[in-house]
PDB file of C-alpha atoms in Angstrom:
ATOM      1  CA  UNK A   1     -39.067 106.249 -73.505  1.00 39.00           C
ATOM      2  CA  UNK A   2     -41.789 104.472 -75.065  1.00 36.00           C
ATOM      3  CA  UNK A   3     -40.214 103.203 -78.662  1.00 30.00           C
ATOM      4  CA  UNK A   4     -38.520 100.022 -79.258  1.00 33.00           C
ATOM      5  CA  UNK A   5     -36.222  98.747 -81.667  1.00 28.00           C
ATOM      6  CA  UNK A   6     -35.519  94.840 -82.554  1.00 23.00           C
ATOM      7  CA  UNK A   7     -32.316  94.462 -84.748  1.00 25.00           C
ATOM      8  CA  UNK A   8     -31.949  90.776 -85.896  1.00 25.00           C
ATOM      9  CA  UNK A   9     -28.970  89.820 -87.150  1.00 27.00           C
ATOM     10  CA  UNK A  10     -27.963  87.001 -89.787  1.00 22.00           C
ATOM     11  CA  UNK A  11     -25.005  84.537 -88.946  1.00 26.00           C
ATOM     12  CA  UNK A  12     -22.577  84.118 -91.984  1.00 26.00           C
ATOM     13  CA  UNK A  13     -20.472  81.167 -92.258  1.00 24.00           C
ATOM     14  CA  UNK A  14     -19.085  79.644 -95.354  1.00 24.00           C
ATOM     15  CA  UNK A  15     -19.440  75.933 -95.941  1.00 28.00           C
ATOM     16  CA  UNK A  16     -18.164  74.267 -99.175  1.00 27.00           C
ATOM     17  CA  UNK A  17     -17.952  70.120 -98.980  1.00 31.00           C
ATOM     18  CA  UNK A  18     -15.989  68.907-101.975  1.00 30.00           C
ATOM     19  CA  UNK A  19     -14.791  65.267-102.235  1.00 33.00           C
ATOM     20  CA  UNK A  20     -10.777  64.580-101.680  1.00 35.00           C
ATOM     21  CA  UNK A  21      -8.466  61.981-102.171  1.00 36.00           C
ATOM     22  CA  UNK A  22      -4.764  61.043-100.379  1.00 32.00           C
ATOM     23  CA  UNK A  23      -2.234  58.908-101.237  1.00 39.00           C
ATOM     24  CA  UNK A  24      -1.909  56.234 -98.951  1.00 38.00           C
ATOM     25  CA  UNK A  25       1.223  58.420 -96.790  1.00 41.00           C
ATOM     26  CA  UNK A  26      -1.747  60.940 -96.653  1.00 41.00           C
ATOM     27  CA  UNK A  27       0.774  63.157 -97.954  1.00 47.00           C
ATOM     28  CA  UNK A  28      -0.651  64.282-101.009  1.00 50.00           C
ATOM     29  CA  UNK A  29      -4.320  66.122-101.817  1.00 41.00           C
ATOM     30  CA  UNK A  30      -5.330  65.805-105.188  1.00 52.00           C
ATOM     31  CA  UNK A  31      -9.217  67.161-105.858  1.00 54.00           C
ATOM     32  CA  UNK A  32     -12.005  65.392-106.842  1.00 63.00           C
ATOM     33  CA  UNK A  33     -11.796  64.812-110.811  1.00 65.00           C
ATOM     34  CA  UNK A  34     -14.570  66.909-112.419  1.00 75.00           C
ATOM     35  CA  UNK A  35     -16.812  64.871-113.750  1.00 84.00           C
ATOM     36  CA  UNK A  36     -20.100  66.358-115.197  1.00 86.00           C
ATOM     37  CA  UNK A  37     -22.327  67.048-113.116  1.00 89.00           C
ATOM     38  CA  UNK A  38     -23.679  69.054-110.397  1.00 90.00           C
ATOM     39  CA  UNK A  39     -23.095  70.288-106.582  1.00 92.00           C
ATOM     40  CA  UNK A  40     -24.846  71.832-103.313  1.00 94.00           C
ATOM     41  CA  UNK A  41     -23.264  75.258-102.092  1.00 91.00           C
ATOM     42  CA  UNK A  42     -24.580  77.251 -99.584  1.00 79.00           C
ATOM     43  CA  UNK A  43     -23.144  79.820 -97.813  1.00 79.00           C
ATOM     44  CA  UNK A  44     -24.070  79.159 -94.021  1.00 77.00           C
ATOM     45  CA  UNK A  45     -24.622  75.922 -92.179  1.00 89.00           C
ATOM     46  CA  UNK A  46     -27.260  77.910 -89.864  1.00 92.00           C
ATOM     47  CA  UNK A  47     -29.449  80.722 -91.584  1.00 93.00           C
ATOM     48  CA  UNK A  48     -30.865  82.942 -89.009  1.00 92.00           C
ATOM     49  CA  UNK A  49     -34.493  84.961 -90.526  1.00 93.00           C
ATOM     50  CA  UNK A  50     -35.624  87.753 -88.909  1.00 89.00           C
ATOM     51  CA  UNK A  51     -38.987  87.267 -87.747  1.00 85.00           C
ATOM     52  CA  UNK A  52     -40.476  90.139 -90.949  1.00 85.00           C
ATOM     53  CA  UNK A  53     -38.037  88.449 -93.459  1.00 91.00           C
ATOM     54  CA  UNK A  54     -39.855  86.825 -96.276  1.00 94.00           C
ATOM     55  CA  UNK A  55     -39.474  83.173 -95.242  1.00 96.00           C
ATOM     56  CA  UNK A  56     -37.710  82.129 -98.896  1.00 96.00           C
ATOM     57  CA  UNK A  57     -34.101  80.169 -98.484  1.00 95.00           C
ATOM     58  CA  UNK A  58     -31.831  80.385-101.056  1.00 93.00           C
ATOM     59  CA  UNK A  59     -29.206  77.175-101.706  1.00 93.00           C
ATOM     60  CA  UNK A  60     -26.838  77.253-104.535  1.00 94.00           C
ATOM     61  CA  UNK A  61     -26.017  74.633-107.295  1.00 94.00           C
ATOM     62  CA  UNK A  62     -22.943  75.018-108.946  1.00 91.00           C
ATOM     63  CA  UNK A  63     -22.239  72.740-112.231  1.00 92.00           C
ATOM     64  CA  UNK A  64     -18.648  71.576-113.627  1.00 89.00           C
ATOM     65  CA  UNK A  65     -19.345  72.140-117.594  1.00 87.00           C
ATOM     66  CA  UNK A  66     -22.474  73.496-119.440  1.00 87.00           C
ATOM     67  CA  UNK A  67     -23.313  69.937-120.502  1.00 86.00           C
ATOM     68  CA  UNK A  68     -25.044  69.555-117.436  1.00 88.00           C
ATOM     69  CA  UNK A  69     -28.662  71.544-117.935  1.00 90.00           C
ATOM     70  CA  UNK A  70     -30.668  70.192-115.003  1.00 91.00           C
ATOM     71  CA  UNK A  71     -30.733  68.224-111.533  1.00 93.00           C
ATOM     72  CA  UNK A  72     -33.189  65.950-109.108  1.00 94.00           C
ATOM     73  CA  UNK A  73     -33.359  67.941-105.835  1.00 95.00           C
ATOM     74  CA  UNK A  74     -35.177  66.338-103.030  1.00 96.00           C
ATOM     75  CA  UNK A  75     -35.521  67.403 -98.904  1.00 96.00           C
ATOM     76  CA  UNK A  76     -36.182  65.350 -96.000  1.00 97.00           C
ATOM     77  CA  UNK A  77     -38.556  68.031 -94.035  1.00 97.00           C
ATOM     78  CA  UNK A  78     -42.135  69.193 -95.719  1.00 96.00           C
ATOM     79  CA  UNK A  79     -42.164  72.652 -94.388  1.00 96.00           C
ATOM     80  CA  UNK A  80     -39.817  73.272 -97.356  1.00 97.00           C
ATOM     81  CA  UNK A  81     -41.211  73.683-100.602  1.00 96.00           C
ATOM     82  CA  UNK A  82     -38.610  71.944-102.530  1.00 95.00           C
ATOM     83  CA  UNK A  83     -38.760  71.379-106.347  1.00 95.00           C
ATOM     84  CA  UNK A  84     -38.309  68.287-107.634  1.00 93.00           C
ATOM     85  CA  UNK A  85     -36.642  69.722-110.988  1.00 93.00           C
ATOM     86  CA  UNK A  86     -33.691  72.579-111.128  1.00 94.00           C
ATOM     87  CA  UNK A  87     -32.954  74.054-115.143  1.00 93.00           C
ATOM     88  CA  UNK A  88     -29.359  75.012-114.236  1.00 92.00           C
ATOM     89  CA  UNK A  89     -29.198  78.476-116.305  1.00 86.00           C
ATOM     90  CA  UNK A  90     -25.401  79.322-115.319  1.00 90.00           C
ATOM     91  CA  UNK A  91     -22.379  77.805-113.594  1.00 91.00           C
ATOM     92  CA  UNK A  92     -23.694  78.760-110.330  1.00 93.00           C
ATOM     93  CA  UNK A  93     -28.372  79.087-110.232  1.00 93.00           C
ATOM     94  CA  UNK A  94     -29.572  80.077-107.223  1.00 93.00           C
ATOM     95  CA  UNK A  95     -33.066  78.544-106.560  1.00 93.00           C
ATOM     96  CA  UNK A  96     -35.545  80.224-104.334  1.00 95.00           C
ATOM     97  CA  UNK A  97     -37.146  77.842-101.385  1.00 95.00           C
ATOM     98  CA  UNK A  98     -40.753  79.261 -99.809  1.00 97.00           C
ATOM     99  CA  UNK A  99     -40.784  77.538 -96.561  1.00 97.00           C
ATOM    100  CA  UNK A 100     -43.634  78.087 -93.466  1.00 94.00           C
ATOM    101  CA  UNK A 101     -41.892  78.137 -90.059  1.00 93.00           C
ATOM    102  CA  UNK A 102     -43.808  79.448 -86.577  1.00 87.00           C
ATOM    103  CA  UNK A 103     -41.659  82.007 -84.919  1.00 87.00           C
ATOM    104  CA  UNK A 104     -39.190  81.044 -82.625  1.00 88.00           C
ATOM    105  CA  UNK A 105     -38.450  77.442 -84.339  1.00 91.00           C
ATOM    106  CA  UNK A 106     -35.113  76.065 -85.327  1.00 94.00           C
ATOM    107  CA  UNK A 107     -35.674  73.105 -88.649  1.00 96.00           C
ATOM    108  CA  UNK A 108     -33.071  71.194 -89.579  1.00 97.00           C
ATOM    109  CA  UNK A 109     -33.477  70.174 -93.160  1.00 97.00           C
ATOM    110  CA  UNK A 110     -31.172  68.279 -95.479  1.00 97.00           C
ATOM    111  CA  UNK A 111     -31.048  68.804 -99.350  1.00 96.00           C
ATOM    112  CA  UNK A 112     -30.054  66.365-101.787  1.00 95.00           C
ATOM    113  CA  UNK A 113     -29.535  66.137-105.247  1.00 94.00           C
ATOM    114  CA  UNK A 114     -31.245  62.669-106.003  1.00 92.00           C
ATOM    115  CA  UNK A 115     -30.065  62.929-110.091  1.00 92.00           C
ATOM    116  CA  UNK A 116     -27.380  64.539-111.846  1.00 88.00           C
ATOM    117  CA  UNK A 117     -24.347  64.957-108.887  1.00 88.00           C
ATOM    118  CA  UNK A 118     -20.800  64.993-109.324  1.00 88.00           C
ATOM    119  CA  UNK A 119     -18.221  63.438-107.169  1.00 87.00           C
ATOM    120  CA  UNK A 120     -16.572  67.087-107.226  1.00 86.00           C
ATOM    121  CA  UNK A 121     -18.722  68.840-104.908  1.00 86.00           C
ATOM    122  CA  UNK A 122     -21.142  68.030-102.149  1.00 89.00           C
ATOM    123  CA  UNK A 123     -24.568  65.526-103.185  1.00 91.00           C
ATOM    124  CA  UNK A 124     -26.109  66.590 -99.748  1.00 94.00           C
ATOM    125  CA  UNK A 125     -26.511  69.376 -97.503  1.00 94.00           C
ATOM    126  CA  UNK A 126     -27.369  69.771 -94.014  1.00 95.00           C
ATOM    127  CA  UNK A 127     -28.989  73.613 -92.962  1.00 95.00           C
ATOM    128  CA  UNK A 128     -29.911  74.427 -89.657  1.00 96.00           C
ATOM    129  CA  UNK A 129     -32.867  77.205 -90.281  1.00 96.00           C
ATOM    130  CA  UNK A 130     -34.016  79.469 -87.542  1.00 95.00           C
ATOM    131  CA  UNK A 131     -36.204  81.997 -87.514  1.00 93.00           C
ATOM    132  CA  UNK A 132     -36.870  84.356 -84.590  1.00 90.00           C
ATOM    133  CA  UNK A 133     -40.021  85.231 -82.484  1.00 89.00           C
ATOM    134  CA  UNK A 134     -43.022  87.197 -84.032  1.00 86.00           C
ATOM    135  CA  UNK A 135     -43.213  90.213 -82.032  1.00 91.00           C
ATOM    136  CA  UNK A 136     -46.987  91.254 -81.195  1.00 92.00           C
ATOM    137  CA  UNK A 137     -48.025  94.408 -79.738  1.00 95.00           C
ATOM    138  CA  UNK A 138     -50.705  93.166 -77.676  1.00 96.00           C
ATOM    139  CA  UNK A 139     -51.699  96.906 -76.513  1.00 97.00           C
ATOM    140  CA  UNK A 140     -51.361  98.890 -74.114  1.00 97.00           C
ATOM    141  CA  UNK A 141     -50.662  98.790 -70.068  1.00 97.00           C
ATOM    142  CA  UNK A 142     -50.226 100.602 -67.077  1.00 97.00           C
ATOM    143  CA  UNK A 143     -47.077 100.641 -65.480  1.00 98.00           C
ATOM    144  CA  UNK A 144     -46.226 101.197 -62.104  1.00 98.00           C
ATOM    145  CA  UNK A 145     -42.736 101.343 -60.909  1.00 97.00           C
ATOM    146  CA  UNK A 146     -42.222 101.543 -57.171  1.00 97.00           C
ATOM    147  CA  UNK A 147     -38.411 101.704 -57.559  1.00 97.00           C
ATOM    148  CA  UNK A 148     -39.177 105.414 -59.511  1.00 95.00           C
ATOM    149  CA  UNK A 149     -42.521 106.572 -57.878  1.00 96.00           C
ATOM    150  CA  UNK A 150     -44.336 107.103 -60.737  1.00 96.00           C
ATOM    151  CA  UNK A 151     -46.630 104.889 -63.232  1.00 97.00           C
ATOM    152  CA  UNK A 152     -47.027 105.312 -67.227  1.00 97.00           C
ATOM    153  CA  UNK A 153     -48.873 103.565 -70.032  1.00 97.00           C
ATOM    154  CA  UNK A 154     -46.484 100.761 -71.649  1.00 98.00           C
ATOM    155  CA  UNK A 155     -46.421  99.193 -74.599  1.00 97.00           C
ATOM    156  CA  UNK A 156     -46.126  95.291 -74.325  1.00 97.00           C
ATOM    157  CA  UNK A 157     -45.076  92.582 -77.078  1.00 96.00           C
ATOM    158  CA  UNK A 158     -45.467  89.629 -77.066  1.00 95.00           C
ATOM    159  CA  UNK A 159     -43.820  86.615 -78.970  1.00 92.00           C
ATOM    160  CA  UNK A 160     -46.325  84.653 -81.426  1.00 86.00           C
ATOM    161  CA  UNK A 161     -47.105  81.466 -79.300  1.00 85.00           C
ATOM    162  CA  UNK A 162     -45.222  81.901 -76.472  1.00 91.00           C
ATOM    163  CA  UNK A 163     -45.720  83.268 -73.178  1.00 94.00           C
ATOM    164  CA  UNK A 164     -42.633  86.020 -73.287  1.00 94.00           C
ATOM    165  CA  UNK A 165     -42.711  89.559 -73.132  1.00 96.00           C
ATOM    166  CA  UNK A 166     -41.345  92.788 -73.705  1.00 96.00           C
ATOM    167  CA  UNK A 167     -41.844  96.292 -72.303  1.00 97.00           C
ATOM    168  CA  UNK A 168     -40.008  98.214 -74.606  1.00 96.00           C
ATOM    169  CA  UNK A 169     -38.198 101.319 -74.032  1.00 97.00           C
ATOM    170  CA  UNK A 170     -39.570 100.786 -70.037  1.00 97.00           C
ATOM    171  CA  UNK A 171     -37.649 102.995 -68.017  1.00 97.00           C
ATOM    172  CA  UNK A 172     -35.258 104.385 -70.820  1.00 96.00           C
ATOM    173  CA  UNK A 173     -35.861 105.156 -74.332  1.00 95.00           C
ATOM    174  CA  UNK A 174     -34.111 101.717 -76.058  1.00 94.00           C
ATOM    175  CA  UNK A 175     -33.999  99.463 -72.197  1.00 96.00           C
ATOM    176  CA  UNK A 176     -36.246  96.891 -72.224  1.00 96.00           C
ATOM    177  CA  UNK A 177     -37.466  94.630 -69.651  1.00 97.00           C
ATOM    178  CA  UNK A 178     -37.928  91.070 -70.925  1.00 96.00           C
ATOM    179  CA  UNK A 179     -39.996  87.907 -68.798  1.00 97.00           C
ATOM    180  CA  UNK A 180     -41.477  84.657 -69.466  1.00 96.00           C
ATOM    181  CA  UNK A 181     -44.723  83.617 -67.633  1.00 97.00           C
ATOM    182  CA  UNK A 182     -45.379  79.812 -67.197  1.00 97.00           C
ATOM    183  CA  UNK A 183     -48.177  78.410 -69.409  1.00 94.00           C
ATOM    184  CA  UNK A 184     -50.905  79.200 -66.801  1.00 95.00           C
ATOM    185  CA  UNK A 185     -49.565  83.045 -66.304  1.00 94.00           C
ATOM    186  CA  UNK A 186     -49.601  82.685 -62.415  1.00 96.00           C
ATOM    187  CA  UNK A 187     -45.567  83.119 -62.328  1.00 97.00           C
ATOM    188  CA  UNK A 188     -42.275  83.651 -63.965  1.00 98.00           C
ATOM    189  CA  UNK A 189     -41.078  80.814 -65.993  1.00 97.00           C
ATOM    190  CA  UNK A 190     -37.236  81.887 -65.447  1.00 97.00           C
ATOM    191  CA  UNK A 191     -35.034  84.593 -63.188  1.00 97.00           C
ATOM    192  CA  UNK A 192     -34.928  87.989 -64.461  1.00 97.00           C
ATOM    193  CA  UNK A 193     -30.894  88.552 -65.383  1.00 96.00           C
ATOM    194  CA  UNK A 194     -29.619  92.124 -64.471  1.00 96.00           C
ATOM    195  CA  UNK A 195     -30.548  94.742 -67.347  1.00 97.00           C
ATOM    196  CA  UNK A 196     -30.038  98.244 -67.509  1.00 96.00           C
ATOM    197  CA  UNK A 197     -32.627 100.380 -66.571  1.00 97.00           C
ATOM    198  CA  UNK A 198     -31.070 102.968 -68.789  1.00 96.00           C
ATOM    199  CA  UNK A 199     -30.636 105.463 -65.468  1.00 95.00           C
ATOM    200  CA  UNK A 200     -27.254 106.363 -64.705  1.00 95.00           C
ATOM    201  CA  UNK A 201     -27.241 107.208 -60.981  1.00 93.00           C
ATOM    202  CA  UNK A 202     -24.704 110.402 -60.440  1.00 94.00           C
ATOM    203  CA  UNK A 203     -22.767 108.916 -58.061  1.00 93.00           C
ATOM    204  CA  UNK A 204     -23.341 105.093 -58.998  1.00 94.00           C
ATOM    205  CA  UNK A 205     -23.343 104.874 -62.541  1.00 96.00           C
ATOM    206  CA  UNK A 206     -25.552 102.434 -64.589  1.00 97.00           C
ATOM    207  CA  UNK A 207     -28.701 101.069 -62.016  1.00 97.00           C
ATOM    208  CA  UNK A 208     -29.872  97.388 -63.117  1.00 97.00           C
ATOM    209  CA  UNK A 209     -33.051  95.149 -62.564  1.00 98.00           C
ATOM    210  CA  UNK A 210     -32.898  91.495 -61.701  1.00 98.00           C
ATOM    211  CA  UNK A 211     -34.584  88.749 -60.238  1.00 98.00           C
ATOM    212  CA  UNK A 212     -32.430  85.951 -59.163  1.00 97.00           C
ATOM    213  CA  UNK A 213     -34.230  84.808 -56.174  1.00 97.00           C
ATOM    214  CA  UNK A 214     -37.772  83.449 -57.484  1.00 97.00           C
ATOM    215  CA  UNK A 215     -38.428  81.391 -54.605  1.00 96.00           C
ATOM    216  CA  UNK A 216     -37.880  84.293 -51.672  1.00 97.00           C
ATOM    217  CA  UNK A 217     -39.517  87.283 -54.359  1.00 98.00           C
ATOM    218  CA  UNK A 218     -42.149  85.377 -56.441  1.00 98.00           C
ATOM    219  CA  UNK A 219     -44.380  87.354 -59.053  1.00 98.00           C
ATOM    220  CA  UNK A 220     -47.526  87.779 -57.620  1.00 97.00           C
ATOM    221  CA  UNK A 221     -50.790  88.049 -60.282  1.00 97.00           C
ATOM    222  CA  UNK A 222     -54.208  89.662 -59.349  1.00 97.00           C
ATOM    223  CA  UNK A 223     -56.318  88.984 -62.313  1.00 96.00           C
ATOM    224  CA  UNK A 224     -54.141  90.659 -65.701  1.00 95.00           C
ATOM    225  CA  UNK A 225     -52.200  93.112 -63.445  1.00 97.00           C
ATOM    226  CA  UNK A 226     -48.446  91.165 -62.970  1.00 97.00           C
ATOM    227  CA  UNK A 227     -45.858  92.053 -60.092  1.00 98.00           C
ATOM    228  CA  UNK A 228     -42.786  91.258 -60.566  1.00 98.00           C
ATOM    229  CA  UNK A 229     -40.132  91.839 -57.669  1.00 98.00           C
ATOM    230  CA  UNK A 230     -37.148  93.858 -59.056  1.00 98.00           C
ATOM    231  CA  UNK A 231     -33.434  93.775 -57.115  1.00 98.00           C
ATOM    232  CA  UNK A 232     -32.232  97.398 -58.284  1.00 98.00           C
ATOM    233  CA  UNK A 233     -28.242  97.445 -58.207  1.00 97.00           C
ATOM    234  CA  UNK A 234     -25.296  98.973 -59.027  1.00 96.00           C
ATOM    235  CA  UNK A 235     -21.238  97.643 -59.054  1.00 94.00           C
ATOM    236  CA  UNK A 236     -21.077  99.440 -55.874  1.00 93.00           C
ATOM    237  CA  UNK A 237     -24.096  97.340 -54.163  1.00 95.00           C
ATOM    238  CA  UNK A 238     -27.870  97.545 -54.082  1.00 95.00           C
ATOM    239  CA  UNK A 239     -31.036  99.599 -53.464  1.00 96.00           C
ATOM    240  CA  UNK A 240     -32.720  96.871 -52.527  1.00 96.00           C
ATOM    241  CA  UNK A 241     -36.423  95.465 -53.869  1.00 98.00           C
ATOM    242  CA  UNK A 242     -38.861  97.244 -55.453  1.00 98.00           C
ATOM    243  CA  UNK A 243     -42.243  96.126 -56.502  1.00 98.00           C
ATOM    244  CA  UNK A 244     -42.580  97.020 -60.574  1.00 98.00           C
ATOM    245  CA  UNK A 245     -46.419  96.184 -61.490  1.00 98.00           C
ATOM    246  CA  UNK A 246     -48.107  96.153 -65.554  1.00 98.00           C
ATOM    247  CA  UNK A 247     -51.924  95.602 -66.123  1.00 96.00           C
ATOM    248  CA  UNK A 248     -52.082  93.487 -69.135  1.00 92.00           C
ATOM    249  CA  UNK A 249     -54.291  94.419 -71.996  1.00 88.00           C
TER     250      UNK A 249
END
């Protein structure tokens, strides 16, 4: 039960702006005439990178004719490296944008084509980017879980800049338990929702751990070893509190 897995996943939307016009019954759509010139496509409104992904975005220009050879591109947020000059190579160039975000963070960053646009498609382009938490294996802990009787060295990760963990694989091979500390490490900086353990009780099924009652069970630190105060349950009721205990590195 000690190996962990982190699957990020990538949100996919599709998001095409194109200029429209409506007779004045609002009865009629007739596109944009295409005049020469270029466009903004991407292909999500939020980009979600995983926190190993190489932190390049990739936005679209698409061109009406093959007159047009080259745009102005400009951005409104300096942690992306933007160039001020596209050579449009096709009717659709993709153009590769290096960007240096701290785990964790959310940007918002709109692109604009400052020279070149057409009416047909969209000038500017709002992205929400996000990219998760830098997991850190800060070493290795001893465990000791009331609840089960029995203690175990435990891996522990820890997000870049933050003051959340993971024990990975704790109880269970793939269950996790997840905290935040506050900034000074002397408590928890939120309740503990119920997770699986990953022990399926033979009578009870599935046993969880929570913490939903900070104030009556607060975590109690003695220099780097942290107790937290676990509720074990199960749909059928509770086990009661146990006192689960891991000596930071």
């Amino acid at each position: 039960m000690k190996l962990n897995k982190i699957f990020f996943g990538l949100a996919s939307l599709l998001v095409l702006s194109l200029t429209s016009c409506y007779d004045e019954k609002g009865e009629d759509y007739t596109p944009a005439t295409k005049e020469a010139g270029a466009y903004l496509i991407a292909d999500a409104s939020e980009v979600k990178f995983a926190a190993d992904a190489e932190q390049v975005l990739t936005l679209k220009i698409g061109r009406t004719d093959a007159s047009v050879s080259s745009v102005s591109l400009s951005c409104d947020n300096s942690k992306f490296n933007v160039p001020s000059s596209v050579t449009l190579s096709s009717d659709v160039t993709e153009v590769k944008i290096p960007f240096n975000m701290q785990g964790g963070t959310t940007e918002t960053a709109t692109f604009s084509i400052t020279a070149g646009s057409t009416p047909y498609g969209a000038k500017d382009l709002v992205l929400s980017i996000i990219r998760d938490f830098v997991w850190v294996n800060i070493g290795t802990g001893l465990f000791t879980s009331e609840f089960f009787g029995e203690a175990w060295e435990q891996p522990i990760l820890q997000a870049e800049g933050t003051h959340k963990y993971i024990l990975p694989s704790v109880y269970a091979e793939g269950y996790d338990l997840a905290f935040e500390l506050t900034e000074d490490g002397s408590a928890l900086a939120g309740t503990i929702k119920a997770f699986e353990t990953g022990y399926v009780h033979p009578d009870y099924g599935m046993i969880r751990g929570r913490n939903l009652d900070l104030e009556g069970h607060p975590m109690v630190r003695d220099g780097n070893a942290i107790t937290i105060p676990l509720q074990f349950v199960v749909d059928a009721g509770s086990f009661g509190w146990a006192n689960e205990t891991i000596e930071l590195p």
